């Protein structure tokens, strides 16, 4: 690095770096050692962090790095020994608990920060305190709030306004709750630090405080085996921590480590170019960063002042990350750490564009994303037909015992028999109610699903994947007039899948209600229960006559066309928008009718689980592409 004249802390000084075994902190330690300082790295677990000393001794010789154990970062006086004789304190460690109570996590992060800065102020030799903050302190977390900022400029005084609101929201929580808790904890931690700095300026005018506010970090790890999994260039972030400690005129600043605008589509393009022949997911059609980040130029100028040429490009950073992992036991996962790839879970359909999807990527034992799904509860809609209109026996709940994301990219709906003989299960329906094939176009609604396999103990089980006409929502008494498309129904867990259209009036009418116009088939290559199969409905308004076609694993087994009913009934059933549902009922008219007796029986086993890998809606290009909500993981 370039020599800094009269650095704020003399070369050879001790610099404390907390959480030194972490991805970013290990780079910070490396930058300070390269610049001529001695690093005292604090860790909570000496066994897991034992690699640090031999690593830095091998790179720089003995005496450049010390390991100091701080088992409890929130304990009063936790860093009192660690700071003795130190001239700078870089506080990177924080409380990260995405499953925790907001009071505990946010309070813990603030306490952790307070303990650190108090220790720094108690050390007479201390000159600099640098906090590693986060971009999550800066921007709103809700998508609509984030993109509402389009055209605005953010600066050092900007803090996101909705993280605290989301963190303290009552349950049920969606997948965004853990991120909200983290964002709120980092925001309150940083604001607490600035408050302490101002309140103690007269007592210790010789101490300067700065914060580094980094966005996504990419780049190689210091040690690819020991520093964890990440897809986030880290060297620039570490260098800014060094600059904040040694440049005399950098005082009381929030330094924004934002190199270049990026979204997942840009990263996908880079990965495709760097890895020809590998299969990646389709573009997410990500939006551009909506705001101008004013302090970016300041951060880059600090990098140049300490001898760097400016920001490392995203291309070079990603290449560094993946290349550095080659030859380690994580080499096969190098790209998986960055994005869903190799086998995309939500598939592309030639000639169609993805309109909406959910791949159920989320934390284990959480409810499905509330931005995508409504969870129905009870035994009917409010004021609607009892027993959901089909005489099913279960009570639907929003308990994770009945409906959850499993942390591996699957939705799971489980039917449970209670001690009194009653059943609980779950039913979810999309927030969106606008899925429709436009005139002259086509729509496909598709899911990868696995129904339970109870091997003779499945009487009464009734998993389904279906749609209802949007006019049903809020009315609940206009069935079958609104139209219902049963894309997949399985009753009593037999080796058949049913596709059915309901329409017109009940009883009778063009759809022969209450039976509907249906057909059934076995699943190709493997049994329907216990195996994943792809179930689809194609709504074709480009053909003459217009037609609905049912498929399992790409094999068509049923169709209904417009000549089978009046133009008015077809238009009401097919031309109007629908919403999508997934549920698993227990008992009711359909299972009883197929079995020939009342279900479920005493022999019906509890605990059958219905799983979904994804649900997706596609339209031909004449229908404008809309928002797509998919996770950043793959199976």
Coordinates of C-alpha atoms in Angstrom, one line a residue:
X1 CA 0.0 0.0 0.0
X2 CA 1.0 3.6 -0.4
X3 CA 2.7 5.2 2.6
X4 CA 0.4 7.5 4.6
X5 CA 2.3 10.5 6.0
X6 CA 1.7 10.8 9.7
X7 CA -0.9 8.1 10.1
X8 CA -3.5 8.6 12.9
X9 CA -2.1 5.5 14.6
X10 CA 1.7 4.8 14.4
X11 CA 2.9 1.7 12.5
X12 CA 3.6 -1.1 14.9
X13 CA 0.5 -0.2 17.0
X14 CA -1.9 -2.9 18.2
X15 CA -5.2 -3.0 16.5
X16 CA -8.1 -5.0 18.0
X17 CA -10.4 -6.7 15.4
X18 CA -13.4 -8.5 16.8
X19 CA -14.8 -11.6 15.3
X20 CA -11.5 -12.1 13.6
X21 CA -12.4 -15.6 12.3
X22 CA -15.2 -14.2 10.1
X23 CA -15.1 -13.6 6.4
X24 CA -14.8 -9.8 6.5
X25 CA -12.9 -9.5 9.8
X26 CA -10.2 -11.9 8.7
X27 CA -9.6 -9.7 5.6
X28 CA -9.5 -6.6 7.9
X29 CA -6.9 -8.3 10.0
X30 CA -4.9 -9.1 6.9
X31 CA -5.0 -5.5 5.6
X32 CA -3.7 -4.1 8.9
X33 CA -0.9 -6.6 9.1
X34 CA 0.1 -5.8 5.5
X35 CA 0.1 -2.1 6.5
X36 CA 2.6 -2.7 9.4
X37 CA 0.3 -3.2 12.4
X38 CA -0.1 -5.9 15.0
X39 CA -3.5 -7.4 15.1
X40 CA -5.2 -8.7 18.2
X41 CA -8.1 -10.7 17.0
X42 CA -10.9 -11.6 19.4
X43 CA -13.0 -14.7 19.0
X44 CA -15.6 -16.5 21.0
X45 CA -14.5 -20.1 20.3
X46 CA -10.7 -20.7 20.4
X47 CA -11.0 -24.3 19.1
X48 CA -12.8 -23.2 15.9
X49 CA -10.5 -20.2 15.5
X50 CA -7.2 -22.0 16.1
X51 CA -6.3 -21.8 12.4
X52 CA -5.9 -18.0 12.6
X53 CA -2.5 -17.9 14.3
X54 CA -0.7 -20.4 12.0
X55 CA -2.3 -18.8 9.0
X56 CA -1.0 -15.4 9.7
X57 CA 2.4 -16.7 11.0
X58 CA 2.8 -18.5 7.7
X59 CA 1.9 -15.4 5.7
X60 CA 3.8 -12.7 7.8
X61 CA 5.9 -14.4 10.4
X62 CA 5.5 -14.5 14.2
X63 CA 4.4 -11.6 16.3
X64 CA 2.0 -10.1 13.8
X65 CA -1.2 -11.6 15.1
X66 CA -2.5 -12.4 18.6
X67 CA -5.6 -14.5 19.4
X68 CA -7.7 -13.3 22.3
X69 CA -10.8 -15.1 23.6
X70 CA -13.9 -13.2 24.5
X71 CA -16.5 -15.8 25.2
X72 CA -19.4 -13.4 25.8
X73 CA -19.4 -10.2 23.7
X74 CA -22.3 -8.7 25.8
X75 CA -20.7 -9.1 29.2
X76 CA -19.6 -5.9 31.0
X77 CA -15.9 -5.5 30.7
X78 CA -15.7 -8.2 28.0
X79 CA -13.0 -6.4 26.0
X80 CA -11.1 -4.7 28.9
X81 CA -8.1 -7.1 28.6
X82 CA -8.2 -7.2 24.8
X83 CA -7.8 -3.4 24.4
X84 CA -4.8 -3.0 26.7
X85 CA -2.2 -1.0 24.9
X86 CA -4.2 -0.9 21.6
X87 CA -4.4 2.2 19.4
X88 CA -7.4 1.2 17.3
X89 CA -10.5 -0.9 17.8
X90 CA -12.3 -2.4 14.7
X91 CA -15.6 -3.8 15.9
X92 CA -16.9 -6.3 13.3
X93 CA -18.5 -8.9 15.4
X94 CA -22.2 -8.7 16.1
X95 CA -25.2 -10.8 17.2
X96 CA -26.7 -12.7 14.3
X97 CA -29.7 -14.8 15.1
X98 CA -32.3 -15.0 12.4
X99 CA -34.5 -17.2 14.5
X100 CA -34.4 -15.1 17.6
X101 CA -36.8 -12.8 19.5
X102 CA -36.3 -9.2 18.3
X103 CA -35.9 -7.9 21.8
X104 CA -33.1 -10.3 22.5
X105 CA -31.3 -9.9 19.2
X106 CA -31.6 -6.2 18.8
X107 CA -30.9 -5.5 22.5
X108 CA -27.9 -7.9 22.3
X109 CA -26.4 -6.1 19.3
X110 CA -26.7 -2.8 21.0
X111 CA -25.2 -4.2 24.2
X112 CA -22.4 -5.8 22.2
X113 CA -21.6 -2.4 20.5
X114 CA -21.8 -0.5 23.8
X115 CA -19.4 -3.0 25.6
X116 CA -16.9 -2.6 22.7
X117 CA -16.9 1.2 22.5
X118 CA -16.8 1.6 26.3
X119 CA -13.7 -0.6 26.4
X120 CA -12.1 1.5 23.7
X121 CA -12.8 4.7 25.7
X122 CA -11.3 3.2 28.9
X123 CA -7.9 2.5 27.1
X124 CA -5.7 5.6 27.4
X125 CA -3.7 4.7 24.3
X126 CA -6.8 4.3 22.1
X127 CA -7.1 6.7 19.1
X128 CA -9.6 5.1 16.7
X129 CA -12.8 3.1 16.9
X130 CA -14.3 1.7 13.7
X131 CA -17.7 0.0 13.5
X132 CA -18.6 -2.4 10.7
X133 CA -22.2 -1.5 10.0
X134 CA -24.4 -2.8 7.1
X135 CA -26.3 -1.6 4.1
X136 CA -29.3 -3.0 5.9
X137 CA -29.2 0.2 8.0
X138 CA -29.6 2.4 5.0
X139 CA -32.4 1.1 2.8
X140 CA -36.0 0.0 3.4
X141 CA -36.5 -3.7 3.4
X142 CA -40.0 -3.8 1.9
X143 CA -39.7 -3.9 -1.9
X144 CA -42.4 -1.3 -2.4
X145 CA -40.7 1.1 0.0
X146 CA -37.3 0.4 -1.6
X147 CA -38.3 1.2 -5.1
X148 CA -40.4 4.1 -4.0
X149 CA -37.0 5.8 -3.4
X150 CA -36.3 5.8 -7.1
X151 CA -34.5 9.0 -8.2
X152 CA -33.6 10.1 -4.7
X153 CA -30.2 10.5 -3.1
X154 CA -29.1 8.9 0.1
X155 CA -26.3 10.2 2.2
X156 CA -24.6 9.8 5.6
X157 CA -27.8 10.8 7.4
X158 CA -30.0 8.2 5.8
X159 CA -31.4 5.3 7.7
X160 CA -33.9 2.8 6.5
X161 CA -37.3 3.4 8.1
X162 CA -39.1 0.0 8.0
X163 CA -36.6 -2.5 9.5
X164 CA -37.7 -1.8 13.1
X165 CA -41.4 -1.9 12.1
X166 CA -41.0 -5.3 10.4
X167 CA -38.8 -6.7 13.2
X168 CA -41.4 -5.9 15.9
X169 CA -44.4 -6.9 13.8
X170 CA -46.6 -9.6 15.5
X171 CA -46.5 -13.2 14.2
X172 CA -47.1 -15.0 11.9
X173 CA -43.7 -14.1 10.4
X174 CA -42.6 -14.6 6.8
X175 CA -39.1 -15.3 5.5
X176 CA -38.2 -11.6 5.7
X177 CA -38.5 -11.4 9.5
X178 CA -35.0 -12.6 10.2
X179 CA -33.6 -10.0 7.8
X180 CA -35.7 -7.3 9.5
X181 CA -34.4 -8.2 12.9
X182 CA -30.8 -8.1 11.6
X183 CA -31.4 -4.8 9.9
X184 CA -33.0 -3.2 13.0
X185 CA -30.2 -4.6 15.2
X186 CA -27.4 -3.1 13.0
X187 CA -29.3 0.2 12.7
X188 CA -29.8 0.6 16.5
X189 CA -26.2 -0.6 17.2
X190 CA -24.8 2.1 14.9
X191 CA -27.0 4.9 16.1
X192 CA -26.1 3.9 19.7
X193 CA -22.4 4.2 18.8
X194 CA -22.9 7.7 17.3
X195 CA -24.8 8.8 20.4
X196 CA -22.0 7.6 22.7
X197 CA -19.4 9.4 20.5
X198 CA -21.2 12.7 20.8
X199 CA -21.9 12.3 24.5
X200 CA -18.2 11.5 25.3
X201 CA -16.5 13.9 22.9
X202 CA -15.4 16.3 25.7
X203 CA -14.1 13.4 27.9
X204 CA -12.0 11.8 25.1
X205 CA -11.5 14.3 22.3
X206 CA -8.5 12.3 21.2
X207 CA -10.7 9.4 20.0
X208 CA -12.1 9.4 16.5
X209 CA -15.1 7.2 15.6
X210 CA -16.0 6.1 12.0
X211 CA -18.3 3.5 10.6
X212 CA -18.0 1.4 7.4
X213 CA -21.4 0.7 5.7
X214 CA -20.8 -2.1 3.3
X215 CA -23.2 -3.5 0.7
X216 CA -22.8 -7.2 -0.5
X217 CA -19.3 -8.5 -0.1
X218 CA -17.9 -10.8 -2.8
X219 CA -14.4 -12.2 -3.2
X220 CA -12.1 -14.9 -2.0
X221 CA -11.9 -15.9 1.6
X222 CA -8.7 -15.6 3.6
X223 CA -9.0 -19.3 4.3
X224 CA -11.6 -21.2 2.2
X225 CA -12.0 -24.1 4.6
X226 CA -12.2 -22.2 7.9
X227 CA -14.1 -19.0 7.3
X228 CA -17.5 -20.2 6.4
X229 CA -19.9 -20.2 3.4
X230 CA -20.6 -16.9 1.6
X231 CA -21.2 -15.4 -1.7
X232 CA -20.2 -12.0 -0.6
X233 CA -14.9 -8.0 -3.2
X234 CA -14.2 -8.2 0.5
X235 CA -10.7 -6.8 0.1
X236 CA -12.0 -3.3 -0.6
X237 CA -14.2 -3.5 2.4
X238 CA -11.3 -4.5 4.6
X239 CA -9.1 -1.7 3.1
X240 CA -11.7 0.9 4.0
X241 CA -11.5 -0.2 7.6
X242 CA -7.8 0.4 7.4
X243 CA -8.3 3.8 5.9
X244 CA -10.7 4.7 8.6
X245 CA -8.1 3.9 11.2
X246 CA -5.0 5.5 9.8
X247 CA -6.0 8.5 7.7
X248 CA -5.8 11.5 10.1
X249 CA -8.5 13.6 8.5
X250 CA -11.2 10.8 8.4
X251 CA -13.2 11.6 11.5
X252 CA -16.8 10.9 12.5
X253 CA -17.7 9.5 9.1
X254 CA -20.1 6.9 7.8
X255 CA -18.1 5.4 4.9
X256 CA -20.2 3.6 2.3
X257 CA -18.6 0.5 0.9
X258 CA -20.8 0.5 -2.3
X259 CA -18.7 -0.2 -5.4
X260 CA -21.1 -0.7 -8.3
X261 CA -24.8 -1.2 -8.8
X262 CA -25.7 -4.8 -9.2
X263 CA -28.6 -7.2 -9.2
X264 CA -28.9 -11.0 -9.6
X265 CA -29.2 -10.8 -13.4
X266 CA -25.8 -9.0 -13.6
X267 CA -24.3 -11.8 -11.5
X268 CA -25.9 -14.4 -13.6
X269 CA -24.4 -12.9 -16.8
X270 CA -21.0 -12.9 -15.2
X271 CA -21.3 -16.5 -14.0
X272 CA -22.6 -17.7 -17.4
X273 CA -19.6 -16.0 -19.1
X274 CA -17.1 -17.4 -16.6
X275 CA -18.6 -20.9 -16.6
X276 CA -19.6 -21.9 -20.2
X277 CA -21.5 -25.1 -20.4
X278 CA -23.1 -24.9 -17.0
X279 CA -26.8 -24.5 -16.6
X280 CA -28.1 -21.6 -14.6
X281 CA -31.6 -20.3 -13.7
X282 CA -33.2 -17.8 -16.0
X283 CA -32.9 -14.1 -15.3
X284 CA -34.9 -12.7 -12.4
X285 CA -35.5 -9.5 -14.4
X286 CA -34.2 -7.5 -11.5
X287 CA -34.7 -3.8 -11.2
X288 CA -31.9 -1.3 -11.2
X289 CA -30.8 0.2 -7.9
X290 CA -33.3 3.0 -7.4
X291 CA -31.3 5.7 -5.7
X292 CA -28.0 7.5 -6.0
X293 CA -25.6 6.8 -3.1
X294 CA -23.8 10.1 -2.6
X295 CA -20.8 9.0 -0.5
X296 CA -19.5 6.3 -2.9
X297 CA -16.9 8.7 -4.4
X298 CA -15.6 9.5 -1.0
X299 CA -15.0 5.8 -0.2
X300 CA -13.2 5.2 -3.5
X301 CA -11.0 8.3 -2.9
X302 CA -10.0 6.8 0.5
X303 CA -9.0 3.6 -1.3
X304 CA -6.8 5.5 -3.7
X305 CA -5.1 7.4 -0.8
X306 CA -3.9 4.1 0.7
X307 CA -2.5 2.9 -2.6
X308 CA -5.3 0.9 -4.2
X309 CA -6.4 1.6 -7.8
X310 CA -10.1 1.9 -7.0
X311 CA -12.9 -0.6 -6.7
X312 CA -12.3 -4.3 -7.7
X313 CA -14.8 -5.1 -10.4
X314 CA -17.7 -7.5 -9.7
X315 CA -16.4 -9.8 -12.5
X316 CA -12.9 -10.0 -10.9
X317 CA -14.4 -10.5 -7.4
X318 CA -16.7 -13.4 -8.4
X319 CA -13.9 -15.0 -10.3
X320 CA -11.6 -14.6 -7.3
X321 CA -14.2 -16.2 -5.0
X322 CA -14.8 -19.3 -7.2
X323 CA -11.2 -19.8 -8.3
X324 CA -10.0 -19.6 -4.7
X325 CA -12.3 -22.5 -3.7
X326 CA -11.0 -24.9 -6.3
X327 CA -9.0 -27.7 -4.7
X328 CA -10.8 -27.4 -1.4
X329 CA -13.6 -29.6 -0.1
X330 CA -16.0 -26.8 -0.9
X331 CA -15.0 -26.5 -4.6
X332 CA -18.2 -28.2 -5.8
X333 CA -20.2 -25.6 -3.9
X334 CA -18.3 -22.5 -5.0
X335 CA -21.0 -21.3 -7.4
X336 CA -23.8 -22.6 -5.3
X337 CA -22.8 -20.1 -2.6
X338 CA -23.6 -17.3 -5.0
X339 CA -26.9 -18.2 -6.7
X340 CA -29.3 -21.0 -7.6
X341 CA -27.7 -22.9 -10.5
X342 CA -26.8 -26.1 -12.2
X343 CA -30.4 -27.3 -12.1
X344 CA -32.9 -24.5 -11.9
X345 CA -35.9 -25.5 -9.8
X346 CA -38.4 -23.3 -11.5
X347 CA -38.0 -24.5 -15.1
X348 CA -38.2 -22.5 -18.3
X349 CA -40.9 -23.4 -20.7
X350 CA -40.1 -22.6 -24.4
X351 CA -42.4 -20.0 -25.8
X352 CA -43.5 -18.8 -22.4
X353 CA -42.4 -16.2 -19.9
X354 CA -42.5 -16.6 -16.2
X355 CA -45.3 -14.4 -14.7
X356 CA -45.1 -15.5 -11.1
X357 CA -43.4 -18.2 -9.0
X358 CA -42.6 -19.3 -5.5
X359 CA -39.8 -21.8 -4.9
X360 CA -40.3 -21.9 -1.2
X361 CA -36.7 -21.0 -0.3
X362 CA -36.8 -19.8 3.3
X363 CA -35.7 -20.6 6.9
X364 CA -36.6 -23.9 8.3
X365 CA -39.9 -24.1 10.2
X366 CA -41.3 -20.8 9.0
X367 CA -44.6 -20.1 7.3
X368 CA -44.7 -19.6 3.5
X369 CA -44.0 -16.0 2.3
X370 CA -47.0 -13.8 3.3
X371 CA -46.3 -11.6 0.3
X372 CA -47.2 -14.6 -1.8
X373 CA -49.7 -16.6 0.2
X374 CA -52.8 -16.3 2.4
X375 CA -53.2 -19.1 5.0
X376 CA -56.8 -20.1 5.4
X377 CA -57.9 -21.2 8.9
X378 CA -60.9 -22.9 10.5
X379 CA -63.6 -24.9 8.9
X380 CA -65.0 -22.4 6.4
X381 CA -64.5 -19.0 4.9
X382 CA -66.1 -16.2 7.0
X383 CA -69.8 -16.6 6.3
X384 CA -69.0 -19.2 3.7
X385 CA -70.3 -22.8 3.2
X386 CA -69.6 -25.0 6.2
X387 CA -66.9 -27.7 6.0
X388 CA -65.4 -25.7 3.1
X389 CA -68.4 -26.8 1.0
X390 CA -67.2 -30.3 0.5
X391 CA -67.9 -31.9 3.9
X392 CA -64.3 -32.4 4.7
X393 CA -63.5 -33.0 8.4
X394 CA -60.3 -31.2 9.2
X395 CA -59.7 -27.8 10.7
X396 CA -57.1 -25.7 8.8
X397 CA -54.5 -23.9 10.9
X398 CA -51.5 -21.6 10.4
X399 CA -49.3 -23.7 12.7
X400 CA -45.9 -24.7 11.4
X401 CA -46.9 -28.2 12.5
X402 CA -49.4 -28.2 9.6
X403 CA -47.7 -25.8 7.1
X404 CA -44.1 -24.8 6.8
X405 CA -41.1 -24.2 4.7
X406 CA -38.6 -26.9 5.4
X407 CA -35.3 -24.9 4.8
X408 CA -34.4 -27.0 1.8
X409 CA -36.7 -25.3 -0.7
X410 CA -39.9 -27.3 -0.1
X411 CA -43.3 -26.3 1.2
X412 CA -44.8 -29.0 3.5
X413 CA -48.5 -29.5 4.4
X414 CA -49.0 -32.1 7.1
X415 CA -52.3 -33.6 8.3
X416 CA -52.3 -34.5 12.0
X417 CA -54.8 -36.4 14.0
X418 CA -55.3 -35.1 17.6
X419 CA -56.0 -37.0 20.8
X420 CA -59.8 -36.6 20.4
X421 CA -59.8 -38.0 16.9
X422 CA -60.1 -34.7 15.1
X423 CA -57.7 -33.7 12.3
X424 CA -55.8 -30.5 11.5
X425 CA -54.1 -29.6 8.2
X426 CA -53.5 -26.5 6.0
X427 CA -54.8 -24.7 3.0
X428 CA -53.0 -21.7 1.3
X429 CA -54.0 -19.5 -1.6
X430 CA -52.1 -16.9 -3.6
X431 CA -52.4 -13.2 -2.7
X432 CA -52.6 -12.6 -6.4
X433 CA -55.9 -13.0 -8.1
X434 CA -55.0 -12.0 -11.6
X435 CA -53.8 -15.1 -13.3
X436 CA -55.4 -15.3 -16.7
X437 CA -54.7 -16.2 -20.4
X438 CA -55.1 -13.1 -22.5
X439 CA -57.1 -13.2 -25.8
X440 CA -55.0 -15.1 -28.4
X441 CA -52.5 -16.2 -25.7
X442 CA -51.8 -19.1 -23.5
X443 CA -51.2 -19.6 -19.7
X444 CA -49.7 -22.6 -17.9
X445 CA -50.0 -23.1 -14.2
X446 CA -47.6 -25.7 -13.0
X447 CA -46.1 -27.2 -9.8
X448 CA -43.8 -30.0 -8.7
X449 CA -45.6 -31.9 -6.0
X450 CA -45.3 -35.0 -3.9
X451 CA -48.4 -36.5 -2.3
X452 CA -48.0 -38.6 0.8
X453 CA -47.5 -42.4 0.6
X454 CA -49.2 -44.0 3.6
X455 CA -49.3 -47.5 2.0
X456 CA -52.8 -48.6 2.7
X457 CA -53.4 -46.2 5.6
X458 CA -54.4 -43.2 3.5
X459 CA -58.2 -43.3 3.3
X460 CA -59.5 -39.7 3.6
X461 CA -56.3 -37.9 2.5
X462 CA -57.2 -35.4 -0.3
X463 CA -54.2 -33.3 -1.4
X464 CA -55.0 -30.8 -4.2
X465 CA -53.5 -28.1 -6.5
X466 CA -56.2 -26.0 -8.0
X467 CA -57.6 -22.6 -9.0
X468 CA -60.8 -20.6 -8.3
X469 CA -62.2 -17.7 -10.2
X470 CA -61.2 -14.5 -8.5
X471 CA -64.8 -13.4 -8.0
X472 CA -65.1 -16.2 -5.3
X473 CA -62.9 -14.3 -2.9
X474 CA -65.1 -12.3 -0.6
X475 CA -68.3 -13.8 -1.9
X476 CA -68.0 -17.6 -1.1
X477 CA -71.5 -18.5 -2.4
X478 CA -71.0 -18.2 -6.2
X479 CA -69.5 -21.6 -6.8
X480 CA -69.4 -23.2 -9.4
X481 CA -70.3 -20.2 -11.4
X482 CA -66.9 -18.5 -10.9
X483 CA -65.1 -21.6 -12.3
X484 CA -62.7 -24.0 -10.6
X485 CA -59.8 -25.8 -12.3
X486 CA -58.5 -28.8 -10.4
X487 CA -55.0 -29.3 -11.7
X488 CA -54.2 -32.2 -9.4
X489 CA -56.4 -34.0 -7.0
X490 CA -55.4 -37.3 -5.3
X491 CA -57.9 -39.1 -3.1
X492 CA -57.2 -41.7 -0.5
X493 CA -53.6 -41.7 -1.7
X494 CA -54.3 -44.0 -4.5
X495 CA -52.1 -44.2 -7.6
X496 CA -54.2 -41.8 -9.6
X497 CA -54.2 -38.1 -10.3
X498 CA -57.4 -36.3 -11.3
X499 CA -58.0 -33.3 -13.4
X500 CA -61.4 -31.7 -13.2
X501 CA -63.2 -28.5 -14.4
X502 CA -66.2 -27.1 -12.4
X503 CA -68.5 -24.5 -13.9
X504 CA -72.0 -23.1 -14.4
X505 CA -74.6 -24.2 -11.9
X506 CA -74.9 -26.9 -9.2
X507 CA -76.5 -29.4 -9.6
X508 CA -76.2 -30.3 -13.3
X509 CA -75.3 -27.6 -15.8
X510 CA -72.6 -27.8 -18.5
X511 CA -70.1 -29.3 -16.1
X512 CA -72.4 -32.0 -14.7
X513 CA -72.1 -30.7 -11.1
X514 CA -71.2 -31.6 -8.6
X515 CA -69.0 -34.1 -10.3
X516 CA -67.4 -31.7 -12.9
X517 CA -65.8 -32.6 -16.2
X518 CA -62.9 -34.8 -15.1
X519 CA -60.5 -37.6 -16.0
X520 CA -57.8 -39.5 -14.1
X521 CA -54.5 -41.2 -14.9
X522 CA -51.6 -43.0 -13.3
X523 CA -48.3 -41.0 -13.1
X524 CA -45.5 -41.8 -15.6
X525 CA -42.5 -43.9 -14.5
X526 CA -43.3 -44.0 -10.8
X527 CA -46.3 -44.1 -8.4
X528 CA -48.1 -40.8 -7.8
X529 CA -47.9 -41.0 -4.0
X530 CA -44.4 -40.7 -2.5
X531 CA -42.7 -39.2 -5.6
X532 CA -42.4 -35.8 -7.1
X533 CA -44.3 -35.2 -10.3
X534 CA -45.0 -32.1 -12.4
X535 CA -48.7 -31.2 -12.7
X536 CA -49.8 -28.6 -15.2
X537 CA -52.9 -27.0 -16.7
X538 CA -52.6 -25.2 -20.1
X539 CA -55.2 -22.6 -20.9
X540 CA -55.1 -22.1 -24.6
X541 CA -56.9 -19.1 -26.1
X542 CA -54.9 -19.3 -29.3
X543 CA -56.6 -22.4 -30.6
X544 CA -60.0 -22.8 -32.3
X545 CA -61.9 -23.9 -30.3
X546 CA -60.2 -22.6 -27.1
X547 CA -59.1 -25.5 -24.9
X548 CA -57.9 -26.5 -21.4
X549 CA -55.4 -29.3 -21.3
X550 CA -54.2 -31.3 -18.2
X551 CA -50.7 -32.8 -18.0
X552 CA -48.7 -34.9 -15.6
X553 CA -44.9 -35.0 -16.2
X554 CA -45.6 -33.5 -19.6
X555 CA -48.1 -36.2 -20.7
X556 CA -51.6 -34.9 -21.6
X557 CA -54.4 -37.0 -20.1
X558 CA -57.5 -34.7 -20.2
X559 CA -58.9 -31.8 -22.1
X560 CA -62.1 -29.7 -22.2
X561 CA -62.9 -27.2 -25.0
X562 CA -65.2 -24.3 -25.6
X563 CA -67.7 -26.4 -27.6
X564 CA -68.7 -28.3 -24.5
X565 CA -70.6 -25.4 -23.0
X566 CA -72.2 -22.1 -23.9
X567 CA -70.0 -19.1 -24.9
X568 CA -71.2 -17.3 -21.8
X569 CA -70.3 -20.1 -19.4
X570 CA -66.9 -20.6 -21.1
X571 CA -66.1 -16.9 -20.9
X572 CA -67.0 -16.8 -17.2
X573 CA -65.0 -19.9 -16.4
X574 CA -61.9 -19.4 -18.6
X575 CA -61.6 -15.8 -19.6
X576 CA -61.9 -14.4 -16.0
X577 CA -58.8 -14.3 -13.7
X578 CA -58.1 -17.0 -11.1
X579 CA -56.1 -17.5 -8.0
X580 CA -54.1 -20.6 -7.0
X581 CA -54.6 -22.9 -4.0
X582 CA -52.7 -25.8 -2.4
X583 CA -54.4 -27.8 0.4
X584 CA -54.8 -31.2 1.9
X585 CA -58.2 -32.0 3.2
X586 CA -59.2 -35.0 5.3
X587 CA -62.4 -36.8 4.3
X588 CA -65.3 -35.2 2.3
X589 CA -67.5 -36.1 -0.6
X590 CA -64.7 -37.0 -3.1
X591 CA -62.7 -39.4 -0.9
X592 CA -65.9 -41.0 0.5
X593 CA -67.3 -41.4 -3.0
X594 CA -64.2 -43.1 -4.4
X595 CA -63.8 -45.3 -1.3
X596 CA -67.4 -46.2 -1.1
X597 CA -67.5 -45.6 2.7
X598 CA -66.9 -42.8 5.2
X599 CA -63.3 -41.5 5.5
X600 CA -61.0 -41.1 7.2
X601 CA -61.1 -44.5 9.0
X602 CA -59.6 -45.6 12.3
X603 CA -56.8 -47.1 10.3
X604 CA -55.9 -43.8 8.6
X605 CA -52.4 -42.8 9.7
X606 CA -51.6 -39.4 11.0
X607 CA -48.7 -37.3 9.8
X608 CA -48.9 -37.6 6.0
X609 CA -47.0 -34.7 4.4
X610 CA -47.8 -33.1 1.0
X611 CA -44.8 -31.3 -0.5
X612 CA -44.3 -28.7 -3.2
X613 CA -40.9 -27.8 -4.7
X614 CA -42.3 -24.8 -6.7
X615 CA -45.5 -23.3 -8.0
X616 CA -45.3 -21.2 -11.2
X617 CA -47.5 -19.3 -13.6
X618 CA -46.4 -18.8 -17.2
X619 CA -47.8 -16.7 -20.0
X620 CA -47.0 -16.4 -23.7
X621 CA -45.1 -13.1 -24.5
X622 CA -48.2 -11.2 -25.4
X623 CA -48.9 -11.0 -21.7
X624 CA -46.5 -8.6 -20.0
X625 CA -44.0 -10.1 -17.6
X626 CA -44.9 -9.3 -14.0
X627 CA -43.1 -9.7 -10.7
X628 CA -41.3 -13.0 -10.0
X629 CA -40.6 -14.0 -6.4
X630 CA -38.0 -16.8 -6.2
X631 CA -35.4 -17.5 -3.7
X632 CA -31.7 -17.7 -4.2
X633 CA -31.1 -21.3 -3.7
X634 CA -31.5 -24.6 -5.6
X635 CA -31.9 -28.2 -4.8

